[in-house]
Tab-separated table of C-alpha atoms in Angstrom:
chain	number	residue	atom	x	y	z
A	1	MET	CA	-24.475	-112.215	-52.722
A	2	GLN	CA	-28.026	-110.880	-52.647
A	3	PHE	CA	-29.337	-114.446	-52.483
A	4	ALA	CA	-27.550	-114.953	-49.160
A	5	LYS	CA	-28.193	-111.439	-47.856
A	6	LEU	CA	-31.923	-111.424	-48.562
A	7	ARG	CA	-32.752	-114.881	-47.229
A	8	ARG	CA	-34.007	-113.526	-43.878
A	9	GLU	CA	-35.457	-116.828	-42.735
A	10	LYS	CA	-37.927	-116.664	-39.847
A	11	TYR	CA	-40.303	-119.396	-38.748
A	12	GLY	CA	-39.909	-121.235	-42.047
A	13	ILE	CA	-40.547	-118.186	-44.253
A	14	GLU	CA	-37.590	-117.093	-46.370
A	15	TYR	CA	-36.384	-115.241	-49.490
A	16	ILE	CA	-39.527	-113.072	-49.702
A	17	ASP	CA	-37.505	-109.878	-50.280
A	18	TYR	CA	-35.246	-111.683	-52.749
A	19	TYR	CA	-38.168	-112.911	-54.840
A	20	LYS	CA	-39.654	-109.398	-54.923
A	21	LYS	CA	-36.371	-107.921	-56.107
A	22	TYR	CA	-35.462	-110.724	-58.538
A	23	PRO	CA	-38.525	-112.211	-60.302
A	24	GLU	CA	-36.294	-114.561	-62.310
A	25	GLY	CA	-35.106	-116.057	-59.035
A	26	LEU	CA	-38.722	-116.693	-58.094
A	27	LYS	CA	-39.326	-118.493	-61.393
A	28	GLY	CA	-36.285	-120.685	-60.807
A	29	ALA	CA	-37.477	-121.615	-57.330
A	30	GLN	CA	-40.976	-122.414	-58.611
A	31	VAL	CA	-39.628	-124.800	-61.259
A	32	ALA	CA	-37.727	-126.705	-58.568
A	33	LEU	CA	-40.663	-126.982	-56.152
A	34	ARG	CA	-42.288	-130.346	-55.475
A	35	ARG	CA	-45.363	-131.070	-53.361
A	36	ASP	CA	-46.086	-134.474	-51.847
A	37	PRO	CA	-43.528	-136.578	-53.776
A	38	THR	CA	-43.656	-140.270	-52.922
A	39	SER	CA	-39.888	-140.655	-52.594
A	40	PHE	CA	-36.569	-138.856	-52.912
A	41	HIS	CA	-35.676	-141.748	-55.209
A	42	ASN	CA	-37.891	-140.757	-58.136
A	43	LEU	CA	-36.885	-137.086	-58.192
A	44	ARG	CA	-34.452	-135.771	-60.812
A	45	TYR	CA	-31.296	-133.984	-59.738
A	46	TYR	CA	-29.715	-131.444	-62.083
A	47	CYS	CA	-26.462	-129.514	-62.181
A	48	LYS	CA	-27.724	-126.514	-64.130
A	49	THR	CA	-24.557	-124.431	-63.981
A	50	PRO	CA	-22.234	-125.585	-66.809
A	51	PHE	CA	-18.603	-126.601	-66.408
A	52	ARG	CA	-15.596	-126.550	-68.722
A	53	PHE	CA	-15.038	-129.949	-70.357
A	54	VAL	CA	-12.117	-130.993	-72.589
A	55	CYS	CA	-12.450	-134.477	-74.118
A	56	LYS	CA	-9.732	-136.661	-75.675
A	57	ASP	CA	-10.225	-134.846	-78.981
A	58	GLN	CA	-9.084	-131.635	-77.215
A	59	ILE	CA	-12.163	-129.732	-78.409
A	60	PRO	CA	-13.328	-127.343	-75.651
A	61	ARG	CA	-16.883	-128.000	-74.537
A	62	TYR	CA	-19.319	-127.076	-71.801
A	63	ALA	CA	-21.019	-129.753	-69.729
A	64	LYS	CA	-24.047	-130.163	-67.478
A	65	TYR	CA	-25.058	-133.208	-65.455
A	66	ARG	CA	-28.193	-134.842	-64.149
A	67	VAL	CA	-29.097	-137.939	-62.124
A	68	ARG	CA	-32.284	-139.953	-62.637
A	69	PRO	CA	-33.512	-143.336	-61.320
A	70	LEU	CA	-31.877	-146.196	-63.209
A	71	ASP	CA	-35.292	-147.647	-64.067
A	72	ASN	CA	-36.529	-144.149	-65.034
A	73	GLU	CA	-39.358	-144.320	-62.487
A	74	PRO	CA	-41.781	-141.413	-63.156
A	75	GLU	CA	-41.152	-138.315	-61.084
A	76	THR	CA	-43.785	-137.364	-58.519
A	77	GLY	CA	-44.749	-134.100	-56.838
A	78	ILE	CA	-44.619	-131.867	-59.937
A	79	PHE	CA	-46.903	-128.823	-59.811
A	80	GLU	CA	-49.258	-128.164	-62.700
A	81	ASP	CA	-49.245	-124.451	-61.854
A	82	PRO	CA	-46.332	-123.438	-59.571
A	83	SER	CA	-47.497	-119.795	-59.589
A	84	THR	CA	-50.291	-120.735	-57.177
A	85	VAL	CA	-47.791	-121.805	-54.503
A	86	ASP	CA	-46.424	-119.636	-51.692
A	87	THR	CA	-42.836	-120.247	-52.770
A	88	GLY	CA	-41.125	-118.698	-49.752
A	89	ASN	CA	-43.098	-120.762	-47.245
A	90	GLN	CA	-41.213	-123.838	-46.051
A	91	ARG	CA	-43.644	-124.752	-43.272
A	92	ILE	CA	-45.794	-127.839	-42.999
A	93	LEU	CA	-49.345	-127.170	-44.168
A	94	PRO	CA	-51.838	-127.042	-41.278
A	95	HIS	CA	-53.771	-130.103	-42.486
A	96	GLU	CA	-50.632	-132.216	-43.108
A	97	THR	CA	-50.485	-135.285	-40.866
A	98	ARG	CA	-46.991	-136.441	-41.823
A	99	GLY	CA	-43.827	-135.112	-40.243
A	100	ARG	CA	-41.104	-133.149	-41.995
A	101	ASN	CA	-38.886	-136.222	-42.320
A	102	TYR	CA	-41.297	-138.626	-44.006
A	103	LEU	CA	-39.262	-138.697	-47.222
A	104	LYS	CA	-36.038	-139.291	-45.317
A	105	TYR	CA	-37.531	-142.277	-43.507
A	106	GLU	CA	-38.994	-143.697	-46.724
A	107	TYR	CA	-35.636	-143.402	-48.457
A	108	GLY	CA	-33.771	-145.037	-45.571
A	109	ASP	CA	-36.188	-147.972	-45.606
A	110	ARG	CA	-35.833	-148.277	-49.389
A	111	VAL	CA	-32.040	-148.378	-49.242
A	112	LYS	CA	-32.069	-151.004	-46.469
A	113	ARG	CA	-34.592	-153.104	-48.383
A	114	GLU	CA	-33.311	-152.960	-51.949
A	115	GLY	CA	-30.780	-150.176	-52.334
A	116	ALA	CA	-31.159	-147.334	-54.810
A	117	LYS	CA	-29.633	-147.093	-58.276
A	118	TYR	CA	-29.298	-144.065	-60.522
A	119	MET	CA	-28.024	-143.186	-63.962
A	120	MET	CA	-25.720	-140.185	-64.098
A	121	GLN	CA	-25.894	-138.430	-67.462
A	122	ILE	CA	-23.906	-135.691	-69.168
A	123	GLN	CA	-25.012	-133.032	-71.650
A	124	THR	CA	-22.319	-131.259	-73.680
A	125	ARG	CA	-22.033	-128.514	-76.264
A	126	ILE	CA	-18.997	-127.274	-78.191
A	127	ALA	CA	-17.657	-123.934	-76.968
A	128	GLN	CA	-17.748	-121.100	-79.499
A	129	ASP	CA	-16.086	-117.679	-79.409
A	130	ASP	CA	-19.420	-115.997	-80.115
A	131	ASP	CA	-21.548	-118.005	-77.655
A	132	ASP	CA	-24.577	-116.174	-76.314
A	133	PRO	CA	-23.982	-115.476	-72.582
A	134	GLU	CA	-27.473	-116.837	-71.921
A	135	ILE	CA	-26.276	-120.414	-72.488
A	136	PHE	CA	-24.564	-120.088	-69.089
A	137	ASN	CA	-27.805	-118.975	-67.435
A	138	ASN	CA	-28.955	-121.844	-65.194
A	139	MET	CA	-32.546	-120.803	-65.907
A	140	VAL	CA	-32.078	-121.607	-69.612
A	141	THR	CA	-32.229	-125.277	-70.644
A	142	TRP	CA	-30.184	-126.456	-73.601
A	143	ASP	CA	-32.009	-127.925	-76.594
A	144	GLU	CA	-31.985	-131.684	-75.934
A	145	HIS	CA	-32.215	-132.486	-79.653
A	146	ALA	CA	-29.074	-130.496	-80.435
A	147	HIS	CA	-27.373	-131.447	-77.169
A	148	PRO	CA	-28.701	-134.862	-76.088
A	149	TRP	CA	-28.098	-136.439	-72.701
A	150	SER	CA	-25.615	-139.339	-72.695
A	151	ASP	CA	-25.270	-142.051	-70.056
A	152	LEU	CA	-22.146	-141.549	-67.988
A	153	ALA	CA	-22.181	-143.832	-64.936
A	154	VAL	CA	-24.412	-145.957	-62.707
A	155	ILE	CA	-24.591	-144.842	-59.074
A	156	GLU	CA	-25.508	-147.367	-56.373
A	157	ILE	CA	-26.587	-146.278	-52.880
A	158	ASP	CA	-26.290	-148.968	-50.191
A	159	HIS	CA	-25.983	-146.865	-47.032
A	160	VAL	CA	-27.689	-143.795	-45.571
A	161	TYR	CA	-25.624	-141.514	-43.334
A	162	ASP	CA	-26.752	-140.727	-39.828
A	163	TRP	CA	-27.202	-137.115	-38.703
A	164	LYS	CA	-23.601	-136.450	-37.628
A	165	GLU	CA	-22.179	-138.119	-40.736
A	166	SER	CA	-24.397	-135.981	-42.944
A	167	CYS	CA	-23.319	-132.819	-41.097
A	168	ARG	CA	-19.670	-133.656	-41.812
A	169	THR	CA	-20.324	-134.396	-45.479
A	170	SER	CA	-19.221	-131.726	-47.943
A	171	PHE	CA	-17.963	-131.328	-51.489
A	172	SER	CA	-15.628	-129.036	-53.362
A	173	LEU	CA	-15.770	-127.857	-56.959
A	174	ASN	CA	-11.985	-127.888	-56.892
A	175	HIS	CA	-11.929	-131.703	-56.734
A	176	MET	CA	-12.044	-132.289	-60.488
A	177	PRO	CA	-9.678	-133.858	-63.045
A	178	LYS	CA	-7.807	-131.622	-65.484
A	179	SER	CA	-10.379	-132.312	-68.199
A	180	LEU	CA	-13.033	-130.537	-66.115
A	181	GLY	CA	-13.093	-127.156	-64.465
A	182	ILE	CA	-14.801	-123.901	-63.626
A	183	ILE	CA	-15.646	-121.590	-66.528
A	184	LYS	CA	-13.819	-118.318	-65.904
A	185	ALA	CA	-16.177	-115.505	-64.920
A	186	LYS	CA	-15.683	-112.026	-66.365
A	187	SER	CA	-17.515	-110.195	-63.575
A	188	VAL	CA	-19.893	-110.723	-60.665
A	189	TYR	CA	-22.729	-110.249	-63.167
A	190	ASP	CA	-21.483	-113.160	-65.278
A	191	TYR	CA	-23.600	-116.309	-64.831
A	192	ASN	CA	-20.382	-118.274	-64.378
A	193	SER	CA	-19.536	-116.254	-61.265
A	194	LEU	CA	-21.837	-118.580	-59.299
A	195	ASN	CA	-19.527	-121.567	-59.722
A	196	TYR	CA	-16.497	-119.319	-59.300
A	197	MET	CA	-17.713	-118.224	-55.858
A	198	ARG	CA	-18.626	-121.794	-54.945
A	199	SER	CA	-15.088	-122.889	-55.773
A	200	HIS	CA	-13.764	-120.297	-53.298
A	201	SER	CA	-15.984	-121.320	-50.393
A	202	GLU	CA	-13.481	-123.681	-48.774
A	203	LYS	CA	-13.040	-121.371	-45.771
A	204	ALA	CA	-16.750	-121.627	-45.004
A	205	ARG	CA	-16.519	-125.431	-44.974
A	206	VAL	CA	-13.513	-125.340	-42.640
A	207	ALA	CA	-15.336	-122.905	-40.346
A	208	ARG	CA	-18.359	-125.201	-40.218
A	209	MET	CA	-16.233	-128.196	-39.249
A	210	LEU	CA	-14.480	-126.123	-36.585
A	211	SER	CA	-17.821	-125.036	-35.128
A	212	TYR	CA	-18.772	-128.695	-34.633
A	213	LYS	CA	-15.600	-129.255	-32.616
A	214	LEU	CA	-16.095	-126.135	-30.510
A	215	PHE	CA	-19.849	-126.109	-29.986
A	216	GLY	CA	-21.052	-129.574	-30.959
A	217	TYR	CA	-23.469	-130.600	-33.676
A	218	PRO	CA	-26.820	-128.893	-34.266
A	219	ASN	CA	-29.931	-130.776	-33.230
A	220	PRO	CA	-31.448	-133.080	-35.876
A	221	ILE	CA	-34.409	-131.722	-37.813
A	222	PRO	CA	-37.509	-132.680	-35.791
A	223	ASP	CA	-40.353	-134.649	-37.344
A	224	ASN	CA	-42.704	-131.833	-36.419
A	225	ASP	CA	-41.929	-128.303	-35.344
A	226	ASP	CA	-43.617	-125.243	-33.929
A	227	ARG	CA	-43.388	-123.073	-37.037
A	228	ASN	CA	-47.118	-123.470	-37.717
A	229	SER	CA	-48.099	-120.892	-35.157
A	230	GLY	CA	-49.358	-117.340	-35.231
A	231	ASP	CA	-51.577	-115.525	-37.721
A	232	TRP	CA	-50.401	-117.458	-40.783
A	233	ALA	CA	-51.624	-120.785	-39.394
A	234	LYS	CA	-54.950	-119.248	-38.361
A	235	ILE	CA	-55.489	-117.870	-41.880
A	236	GLN	CA	-54.704	-121.225	-43.506
A	237	LEU	CA	-57.033	-123.087	-41.164
A	238	GLU	CA	-59.797	-120.606	-41.922
A	239	LYS	CA	-59.285	-121.172	-45.658
A	240	ILE	CA	-59.657	-124.916	-45.151
A	241	ARG	CA	-62.840	-124.427	-43.124
A	242	ASN	CA	-64.297	-122.193	-45.837
A	243	LEU	CA	-63.483	-124.757	-48.517
A	244	SER	CA	-65.134	-127.521	-46.509
A	245	ARG	CA	-68.283	-125.409	-46.102
A	246	SER	CA	-68.557	-124.598	-49.831
């Protein structure tokens, strides 16, 4: 709840108050940050909140998922020291010549040219009565030697949605077979409460779709915007000038 309440986005700056109040949230955001990746295709996509998983042997397990390029192309854009980055700043850097959508255009061209293929993988661990609650913490990675990743399915992308199609696209955590499910949360402080709340967000999705019918679709994200204005931009430009002089 605090994550949504303390976003307070303005001119591309957001979650500053949240990061001050919850340092662990800041660490999680820093780990996910990428700067100047060459393509959406070579990034890795993780589901870090575990789900309930019951296999044919009827042994209860927990499961996480990830998606990587089928050819395991090296990931780009990883920070050596994320602590040096202004995590809450989503604006284009003053010296950046590319627009905000450069990765979207690159990916669209890639899909038209050759498509994009991924390997979906699953990581499981057997549920125990005395499990440490921290194993449900999405900031804590499971030991890959004890709980290795296994190939699950190949995903092929042959089409990129246009703006309106992407606005209408949604998903629900309730669309799962009986062998999968949400791990029951004991309280709002339980790590599993995150997926529990997500599974009860259907009304928000319906409201969003209704807003499109009543008010139309929002404007597409522009290639460039006017968020690089004011004192922040002046300070960054001055830093660049000082670096060029030294």
